[in-house]
Amino acid sequence: MKNMLRFVAAVALTGGLMVAGEPGGIVRVDLRDVPLAEALGRLEKETGRKFEYTPGTVESRRVDFVKSGTVAEVLAAFATTLEVTESITLVPGKDGAHKLLPFTRKPSTNPRPVARSRRLAVDVVEGTVMLFGGQGSVAVRAGERSWVYSGSLPAAPVPCDPATVALWRMPEALSASSGLQARVPLPEIRFQLLGYTESGQPIVEYEVNGARCVLDFGTLDIPEEERRKIVIENGELVVPINVRVQIPKAGK
């Protein structure tokens, strides 16, 4: 009976290794003081993912890395290890590969991470409103809009159209308008300047919080965007946000 159990366990372990590189499969990597080039080769074998790098990036470097989990979890932990110990980050490469990119770290000026919080927005129709946050305040005048997150500095005021604010103030506007309306704020987007490449290009990490809003006439979904790293080559980062609005047919 014991021999049978050992046989079953061996088969289960072998099966786990065979599907280790598949989505949801479990991978175990045990690398102790090995050359970085060798570590990358073993990671490629275990995860099925390719790495792209120049010989100079891995030359004379060694790594300690022990981790078990899904392919995504192992790769994320390995990326963190490289960033902390070698000042190398992983960015998207060719044909889905992970490219090793040395960088100069940007020292953090904020010792504590910014806590997630809801946004308070103010549109001013008449007079002036002082909008306070944890790090200061701004004056928002008639025809301007500002917003603030808990513990942060309010955003610099931007123009807004007073005619679109609180339409109940103007009965003639209500009678002139038609249809149901909705105003949805953007989801929270978090950015981190990781550092700079050897040529001075910034490396930015960002992620987008998902959101779901129930409207008077349907639902709006903004899917969550997982954390991504990107090298900004032209001084500008464009973050795409996908918005899905579902409106049922009349009578449903």
Short mmCIF file of the C-alpha atoms (twelve columns), coordinates in Angstrom:
data_MODEL
# 
_entry.id   MODEL 
# 
loop_
_atom_site.group_PDB 
_atom_site.id 
_atom_site.type_symbol 
_atom_site.label_atom_id 
_atom_site.label_alt_id 
_atom_site.label_comp_id 
_atom_site.label_asym_id 
_atom_site.label_seq_id 
_atom_site.Cartn_x 
_atom_site.Cartn_y 
_atom_site.Cartn_z 
_atom_site.pdbx_PDB_model_num 
ATOM 1   C CA . MET A 1   0.000   0.000  0.000   1 
ATOM 2   C CA . LYS A 2   2.820   2.379  0.894   1 
ATOM 3   C CA . ASN A 3   4.565   1.616  -2.385  1 
ATOM 4   C CA . MET A 4   1.338   2.389  -4.238  1 
ATOM 5   C CA . LEU A 5   1.031   5.750  -2.430  1 
ATOM 6   C CA . ARG A 6   4.627   6.593  -3.290  1 
ATOM 7   C CA . PHE A 7   3.950   5.736  -6.914  1 
ATOM 8   C CA . VAL A 8   0.843   7.975  -6.986  1 
ATOM 9   C CA . ALA A 9   2.765   10.832 -5.362  1 
ATOM 10  C CA . ALA A 10  5.579   10.486 -7.904  1 
ATOM 11  C CA . VAL A 11  3.085   10.561 -10.789 1 
ATOM 12  C CA . ALA A 12  1.359   13.641 -9.334  1 
ATOM 13  C CA . LEU A 13  4.696   15.422 -8.926  1 
ATOM 14  C CA . THR A 14  5.745   14.549 -12.461 1 
ATOM 15  C CA . GLY A 15  2.414   15.789 -13.785 1 
ATOM 16  C CA . GLY A 16  2.846   19.055 -11.887 1 
ATOM 17  C CA . LEU A 17  6.240   19.608 -13.498 1 
ATOM 18  C CA . MET A 18  4.854   18.883 -16.948 1 
ATOM 19  C CA . VAL A 19  2.242   21.651 -16.709 1 
ATOM 20  C CA . ALA A 20  4.382   24.076 -14.711 1 
ATOM 21  C CA . GLY A 21  4.652   26.548 -17.571 1 
ATOM 22  C CA . GLU A 22  0.933   26.551 -18.283 1 
ATOM 23  C CA . PRO A 23  -1.423  29.219 -16.881 1 
ATOM 24  C CA . GLY A 24  -2.311  28.321 -13.308 1 
ATOM 25  C CA . GLY A 25  0.407   25.652 -13.096 1 
ATOM 26  C CA . ILE A 26  2.663   25.625 -10.042 1 
ATOM 27  C CA . VAL A 27  6.355   26.330 -10.522 1 
ATOM 28  C CA . ARG A 28  9.147   25.932 -7.977  1 
ATOM 29  C CA . VAL A 29  12.492  27.590 -8.570  1 
ATOM 30  C CA . ASP A 30  15.477  27.130 -6.247  1 
ATOM 31  C CA . LEU A 31  18.468  29.243 -7.306  1 
ATOM 32  C CA . ARG A 32  21.178  29.783 -4.711  1 
ATOM 33  C CA . ASP A 33  24.167  31.934 -5.616  1 
ATOM 34  C CA . VAL A 34  24.111  31.011 -9.306  1 
ATOM 35  C CA . PRO A 35  25.240  33.138 -12.268 1 
ATOM 36  C CA . LEU A 36  22.448  35.326 -13.525 1 
ATOM 37  C CA . ALA A 37  22.723  33.891 -17.039 1 
ATOM 38  C CA . GLU A 38  22.221  30.382 -15.650 1 
ATOM 39  C CA . ALA A 39  19.304  31.557 -13.519 1 
ATOM 40  C CA . LEU A 40  17.596  33.006 -16.585 1 
ATOM 41  C CA . GLY A 41  18.029  29.746 -18.480 1 
ATOM 42  C CA . ARG A 42  16.475  27.743 -15.686 1 
ATOM 43  C CA . LEU A 43  13.612  30.203 -15.351 1 
ATOM 44  C CA . GLU A 44  12.937  29.936 -19.082 1 
ATOM 45  C CA . LYS A 45  12.787  26.153 -18.765 1 
ATOM 46  C CA . GLU A 46  10.472  26.162 -15.732 1 
ATOM 47  C CA . THR A 47  8.107   28.977 -16.780 1 
ATOM 48  C CA . GLY A 48  8.130   28.699 -20.566 1 
ATOM 49  C CA . ARG A 49  8.828   32.441 -20.805 1 
ATOM 50  C CA . LYS A 50  11.748  33.933 -22.729 1 
ATOM 51  C CA . PHE A 51  14.198  36.591 -21.538 1 
ATOM 52  C CA . GLU A 52  15.920  39.146 -23.727 1 
ATOM 53  C CA . TYR A 53  19.235  40.696 -22.638 1 
ATOM 54  C CA . THR A 54  22.723  41.681 -23.742 1 
ATOM 55  C CA . PRO A 55  25.746  39.746 -22.445 1 
ATOM 56  C CA . GLY A 56  27.006  42.802 -20.592 1 
ATOM 57  C CA . THR A 57  23.800  43.011 -18.578 1 
ATOM 58  C CA . VAL A 58  24.302  39.608 -16.912 1 
ATOM 59  C CA . GLU A 59  28.099  39.364 -16.927 1 
ATOM 60  C CA . SER A 60  29.661  38.779 -13.468 1 
ATOM 61  C CA . ARG A 61  26.253  38.911 -11.770 1 
ATOM 62  C CA . ARG A 62  24.951  36.214 -9.450  1 
ATOM 63  C CA . VAL A 63  21.527  35.776 -7.905  1 
ATOM 64  C CA . ASP A 64  19.764  34.067 -5.010  1 
ATOM 65  C CA . PHE A 65  16.122  33.317 -5.723  1 
ATOM 66  C CA . VAL A 66  13.796  30.731 -4.203  1 
ATOM 67  C CA . LYS A 67  10.088  30.849 -5.014  1 
ATOM 68  C CA . SER A 68  7.113   28.617 -5.706  1 
ATOM 69  C CA . GLY A 69  3.779   29.667 -7.174  1 
ATOM 70  C CA . THR A 70  2.115   30.334 -10.500 1 
ATOM 71  C CA . VAL A 71  4.207   31.495 -13.440 1 
ATOM 72  C CA . ALA A 72  2.995   35.071 -12.969 1 
ATOM 73  C CA . GLU A 73  3.836   35.027 -9.259  1 
ATOM 74  C CA . VAL A 74  7.315   33.609 -9.822  1 
ATOM 75  C CA . LEU A 75  8.140   36.115 -12.564 1 
ATOM 76  C CA . ALA A 76  6.852   39.038 -10.484 1 
ATOM 77  C CA . ALA A 77  8.972   37.946 -7.505  1 
ATOM 78  C CA . PHE A 78  12.028  37.477 -9.728  1 
ATOM 79  C CA . ALA A 79  11.564  40.955 -11.193 1 
ATOM 80  C CA . THR A 80  11.452  42.415 -7.679  1 
ATOM 81  C CA . THR A 81  14.626  40.515 -6.731  1 
ATOM 82  C CA . LEU A 82  16.479  41.908 -9.743  1 
ATOM 83  C CA . GLU A 83  15.307  45.444 -9.024  1 
ATOM 84  C CA . VAL A 84  16.376  45.336 -5.381  1 
ATOM 85  C CA . THR A 85  19.679  43.483 -5.708  1 
ATOM 86  C CA . GLU A 86  20.916  44.315 -9.219  1 
ATOM 87  C CA . SER A 87  19.091  47.520 -10.297 1 
ATOM 88  C CA . ILE A 88  17.710  45.634 -13.290 1 
ATOM 89  C CA . THR A 89  14.034  45.698 -14.195 1 
ATOM 90  C CA . LEU A 90  11.926  43.638 -16.591 1 
ATOM 91  C CA . VAL A 91  10.066  45.433 -19.388 1 
ATOM 92  C CA . PRO A 92  8.162   44.027 -22.384 1 
ATOM 93  C CA . GLY A 93  10.504  42.792 -25.136 1 
ATOM 94  C CA . LYS A 94  10.027  41.290 -28.577 1 
ATOM 95  C CA . ASP A 95  7.485   38.527 -29.202 1 
ATOM 96  C CA . GLY A 96  6.288   38.492 -25.602 1 
ATOM 97  C CA . ALA A 97  9.755   38.141 -24.062 1 
ATOM 98  C CA . HIS A 98  10.829  39.851 -20.847 1 
ATOM 99  C CA . LYS A 99  13.676  42.296 -21.504 1 
ATOM 100 C CA . LEU A 100 16.295  42.907 -18.810 1 
ATOM 101 C CA . LEU A 101 16.975  46.624 -18.515 1 
ATOM 102 C CA . PRO A 102 19.569  48.129 -16.132 1 
ATOM 103 C CA . PHE A 103 18.456  51.391 -14.543 1 
ATOM 104 C CA . THR A 104 19.482  54.091 -12.097 1 
ATOM 105 C CA . ARG A 105 17.063  54.121 -9.205  1 
ATOM 106 C CA . LYS A 106 15.060  57.259 -8.466  1 
ATOM 107 C CA . PRO A 107 15.262  57.893 -4.691  1 
ATOM 108 C CA . SER A 108 11.842  58.065 -3.058  1 
ATOM 109 C CA . THR A 109 10.877  61.407 -1.529  1 
ATOM 110 C CA . ASN A 110 7.758   59.975 0.098   1 
ATOM 111 C CA . PRO A 111 8.613   57.589 2.969   1 
ATOM 112 C CA . ARG A 112 5.033   56.345 3.172   1 
ATOM 113 C CA . PRO A 113 2.937   55.034 0.276   1 
ATOM 114 C CA . VAL A 114 -0.077  57.124 -0.638  1 
ATOM 115 C CA . ALA A 115 -3.166  55.432 0.751   1 
ATOM 116 C CA . ARG A 116 -6.031  54.660 -1.582  1 
ATOM 117 C CA . SER A 117 -8.949  56.986 -1.034  1 
ATOM 118 C CA . ARG A 118 -12.029 58.426 -2.663  1 
ATOM 119 C CA . ARG A 119 -11.869 61.659 -4.586  1 
ATOM 120 C CA . LEU A 120 -13.743 64.807 -3.550  1 
ATOM 121 C CA . ALA A 121 -14.467 67.098 -6.509  1 
ATOM 122 C CA . VAL A 122 -15.797 70.665 -6.386  1 
ATOM 123 C CA . ASP A 123 -17.381 72.676 -9.224  1 
ATOM 124 C CA . VAL A 124 -17.896 76.342 -8.306  1 
ATOM 125 C CA . VAL A 125 -20.749 78.347 -9.813  1 
ATOM 126 C CA . GLU A 126 -20.585 81.516 -7.709  1 
ATOM 127 C CA . GLY A 127 -18.020 83.011 -5.353  1 
ATOM 128 C CA . THR A 128 -14.839 81.268 -4.182  1 
ATOM 129 C CA . VAL A 129 -14.350 77.972 -2.338  1 
ATOM 130 C CA . MET A 130 -11.225 76.974 -0.390  1 
ATOM 131 C CA . LEU A 131 -10.558 73.267 -0.960  1 
ATOM 132 C CA . PHE A 132 -8.323  71.729 1.712   1 
ATOM 133 C CA . GLY A 133 -6.261  68.547 1.617   1 
ATOM 134 C CA . GLY A 134 -3.706  66.946 3.899   1 
ATOM 135 C CA . GLN A 135 -0.847  68.854 2.240   1 
ATOM 136 C CA . GLY A 136 -2.362  72.273 1.569   1 
ATOM 137 C CA . SER A 137 -5.284  74.085 -0.025  1 
ATOM 138 C CA . VAL A 138 -6.295  75.854 -3.231  1 
ATOM 139 C CA . ALA A 139 -8.828  78.592 -3.986  1 
ATOM 140 C CA . VAL A 140 -11.456 77.481 -6.506  1 
ATOM 141 C CA . ARG A 141 -13.289 80.392 -8.115  1 
ATOM 142 C CA . ALA A 142 -16.524 80.636 -10.092 1 
ATOM 143 C CA . GLY A 143 -16.237 78.723 -13.349 1 
ATOM 144 C CA . GLU A 144 -13.489 76.436 -12.018 1 
ATOM 145 C CA . ARG A 145 -13.206 72.834 -10.853 1 
ATOM 146 C CA . SER A 146 -10.746 71.091 -8.515  1 
ATOM 147 C CA . TRP A 147 -10.487 67.778 -6.664  1 
ATOM 148 C CA . VAL A 148 -8.511  66.236 -3.831  1 
ATOM 149 C CA . TYR A 149 -7.651  62.800 -2.451  1 
ATOM 150 C CA . SER A 150 -7.323  62.232 1.276   1 
ATOM 151 C CA . GLY A 151 -3.931  63.320 2.569   1 
ATOM 152 C CA . SER A 152 -2.824  64.974 -0.689  1 
ATOM 153 C CA . LEU A 153 -2.630  68.446 -2.199  1 
ATOM 154 C CA . PRO A 154 -5.750  69.541 -4.120  1 
ATOM 155 C CA . ALA A 155 -5.345  69.675 -7.886  1 
ATOM 156 C CA . ALA A 156 -4.784  73.029 -9.576  1 
ATOM 157 C CA . PRO A 157 -8.177  74.450 -10.624 1 
ATOM 158 C CA . VAL A 158 -9.277  73.952 -14.232 1 
ATOM 159 C CA . PRO A 159 -12.121 75.660 -16.114 1 
ATOM 160 C CA . CYS A 160 -15.628 74.181 -16.037 1 
ATOM 161 C CA . ASP A 161 -18.971 75.250 -17.489 1 
ATOM 162 C CA . PRO A 162 -21.231 76.603 -14.682 1 
ATOM 163 C CA . ALA A 163 -24.279 76.043 -16.889 1 
ATOM 164 C CA . THR A 164 -23.830 72.285 -16.516 1 
ATOM 165 C CA . VAL A 165 -23.600 72.338 -12.708 1 
ATOM 166 C CA . ALA A 166 -26.724 71.689 -10.591 1 
ATOM 167 C CA . LEU A 167 -29.270 72.158 -13.346 1 
ATOM 168 C CA . TRP A 168 -32.054 72.248 -10.738 1 
ATOM 169 C CA . ARG A 169 -30.998 75.876 -10.113 1 
ATOM 170 C CA . MET A 170 -32.249 76.871 -13.566 1 
ATOM 171 C CA . PRO A 171 -35.718 75.524 -14.457 1 
ATOM 172 C CA . GLU A 172 -35.324 76.728 -18.020 1 
ATOM 173 C CA . ALA A 173 -32.247 74.527 -18.411 1 
ATOM 174 C CA . LEU A 174 -34.187 71.522 -17.167 1 
ATOM 175 C CA . SER A 175 -36.973 72.068 -19.652 1 
ATOM 176 C CA . ALA A 176 -34.487 72.566 -22.476 1 
ATOM 177 C CA . SER A 177 -32.526 69.396 -21.711 1 
ATOM 178 C CA . SER A 178 -33.699 65.985 -22.778 1 
ATOM 179 C CA . GLY A 179 -32.756 62.460 -21.789 1 
ATOM 180 C CA . LEU A 180 -30.983 61.006 -18.774 1 
ATOM 181 C CA . GLN A 181 -27.475 62.199 -18.021 1 
ATOM 182 C CA . ALA A 182 -24.551 60.715 -16.121 1 
ATOM 183 C CA . ARG A 183 -21.154 62.000 -15.036 1 
ATOM 184 C CA . VAL A 184 -18.548 59.395 -14.093 1 
ATOM 185 C CA . PRO A 185 -15.131 60.268 -12.579 1 
ATOM 186 C CA . LEU A 186 -12.030 58.523 -13.841 1 
ATOM 187 C CA . PRO A 187 -10.771 55.578 -11.799 1 
ATOM 188 C CA . GLU A 188 -7.678  55.952 -9.663  1 
ATOM 189 C CA . ILE A 189 -4.436  55.628 -11.634 1 
ATOM 190 C CA . ARG A 190 -1.221  55.057 -9.698  1 
ATOM 191 C CA . PHE A 191 2.201   55.944 -11.105 1 
ATOM 192 C CA . GLN A 192 5.726   55.289 -9.898  1 
ATOM 193 C CA . LEU A 193 8.929   56.642 -11.430 1 
ATOM 194 C CA . LEU A 194 11.163  53.609 -10.999 1 
ATOM 195 C CA . GLY A 195 14.341  55.201 -12.336 1 
ATOM 196 C CA . TYR A 196 16.207  55.977 -15.540 1 
ATOM 197 C CA . THR A 197 17.870  53.879 -18.219 1 
ATOM 198 C CA . GLU A 198 21.576  54.266 -18.943 1 
ATOM 199 C CA . SER A 199 20.632  56.716 -21.720 1 
ATOM 200 C CA . GLY A 200 18.495  58.815 -19.364 1 
ATOM 201 C CA . GLN A 201 15.026  57.627 -20.415 1 
ATOM 202 C CA . PRO A 202 12.546  57.348 -17.516 1 
ATOM 203 C CA . ILE A 203 11.088  53.976 -16.528 1 
ATOM 204 C CA . VAL A 204 7.534   54.328 -15.232 1 
ATOM 205 C CA . GLU A 205 5.327   51.757 -13.557 1 
ATOM 206 C CA . TYR A 206 1.557   52.278 -13.524 1 
ATOM 207 C CA . GLU A 207 -1.726  50.508 -12.847 1 
ATOM 208 C CA . VAL A 208 -5.392  51.449 -13.215 1 
ATOM 209 C CA . ASN A 209 -8.059  50.608 -10.646 1 
ATOM 210 C CA . GLY A 210 -11.170 49.010 -12.035 1 
ATOM 211 C CA . ALA A 211 -14.560 50.616 -11.447 1 
ATOM 212 C CA . ARG A 212 -18.236 49.764 -11.904 1 
ATOM 213 C CA . CYS A 213 -20.969 52.389 -11.824 1 
ATOM 214 C CA . VAL A 214 -24.722 51.863 -11.956 1 
ATOM 215 C CA . LEU A 215 -26.263 54.601 -14.091 1 
ATOM 216 C CA . ASP A 216 -29.909 55.646 -14.295 1 
ATOM 217 C CA . PHE A 217 -30.045 54.017 -17.717 1 
ATOM 218 C CA . GLY A 218 -27.490 51.188 -17.556 1 
ATOM 219 C CA . THR A 219 -24.092 50.224 -16.191 1 
ATOM 220 C CA . LEU A 220 -20.560 51.383 -16.843 1 
ATOM 221 C CA . ASP A 221 -17.503 49.162 -16.374 1 
ATOM 222 C CA . ILE A 222 -13.841 50.158 -16.420 1 
ATOM 223 C CA . PRO A 223 -11.688 47.014 -16.249 1 
ATOM 224 C CA . GLU A 224 -8.683  46.949 -13.952 1 
ATOM 225 C CA . GLU A 225 -5.320  47.272 -15.690 1 
ATOM 226 C CA . GLU A 226 -2.579  45.209 -14.067 1 
ATOM 227 C CA . ARG A 227 0.717   46.817 -13.112 1 
ATOM 228 C CA . ARG A 228 2.897   47.618 -16.099 1 
ATOM 229 C CA . LYS A 229 6.374   49.020 -16.676 1 
ATOM 230 C CA . ILE A 230 7.244   51.109 -19.698 1 
ATOM 231 C CA . VAL A 231 10.243  53.080 -20.944 1 
ATOM 232 C CA . ILE A 232 9.188   56.577 -21.989 1 
ATOM 233 C CA . GLU A 233 11.156  57.377 -25.116 1 
ATOM 234 C CA . ASN A 234 9.556   60.637 -26.252 1 
ATOM 235 C CA . GLY A 235 8.855   62.276 -22.877 1 
ATOM 236 C CA . GLU A 236 5.153   61.391 -22.882 1 
ATOM 237 C CA . LEU A 237 3.127   58.479 -21.525 1 
ATOM 238 C CA . VAL A 238 -0.374  57.817 -22.866 1 
ATOM 239 C CA . VAL A 239 -2.444  55.570 -20.588 1 
ATOM 240 C CA . PRO A 240 -5.402  53.984 -22.405 1 
ATOM 241 C CA . ILE A 241 -8.551  53.460 -20.336 1 
ATOM 242 C CA . ASN A 242 -11.206 51.084 -21.653 1 
ATOM 243 C CA . VAL A 243 -14.784 52.025 -20.840 1 
ATOM 244 C CA . ARG A 244 -17.735 49.694 -21.438 1 
ATOM 245 C CA . VAL A 245 -21.287 51.076 -21.181 1 
ATOM 246 C CA . GLN A 246 -24.204 48.632 -21.267 1 
ATOM 247 C CA . ILE A 247 -27.667 50.059 -21.935 1 
ATOM 248 C CA . PRO A 248 -30.588 47.615 -22.154 1 
ATOM 249 C CA . LYS A 249 -33.310 47.942 -24.724 1 
ATOM 250 C CA . ALA A 250 -36.485 49.799 -23.820 1 
ATOM 251 C CA . GLY A 251 -38.879 47.858 -21.652 1 
ATOM 252 C CA . LYS A 252 -36.229 45.516 -20.235 1 
# 
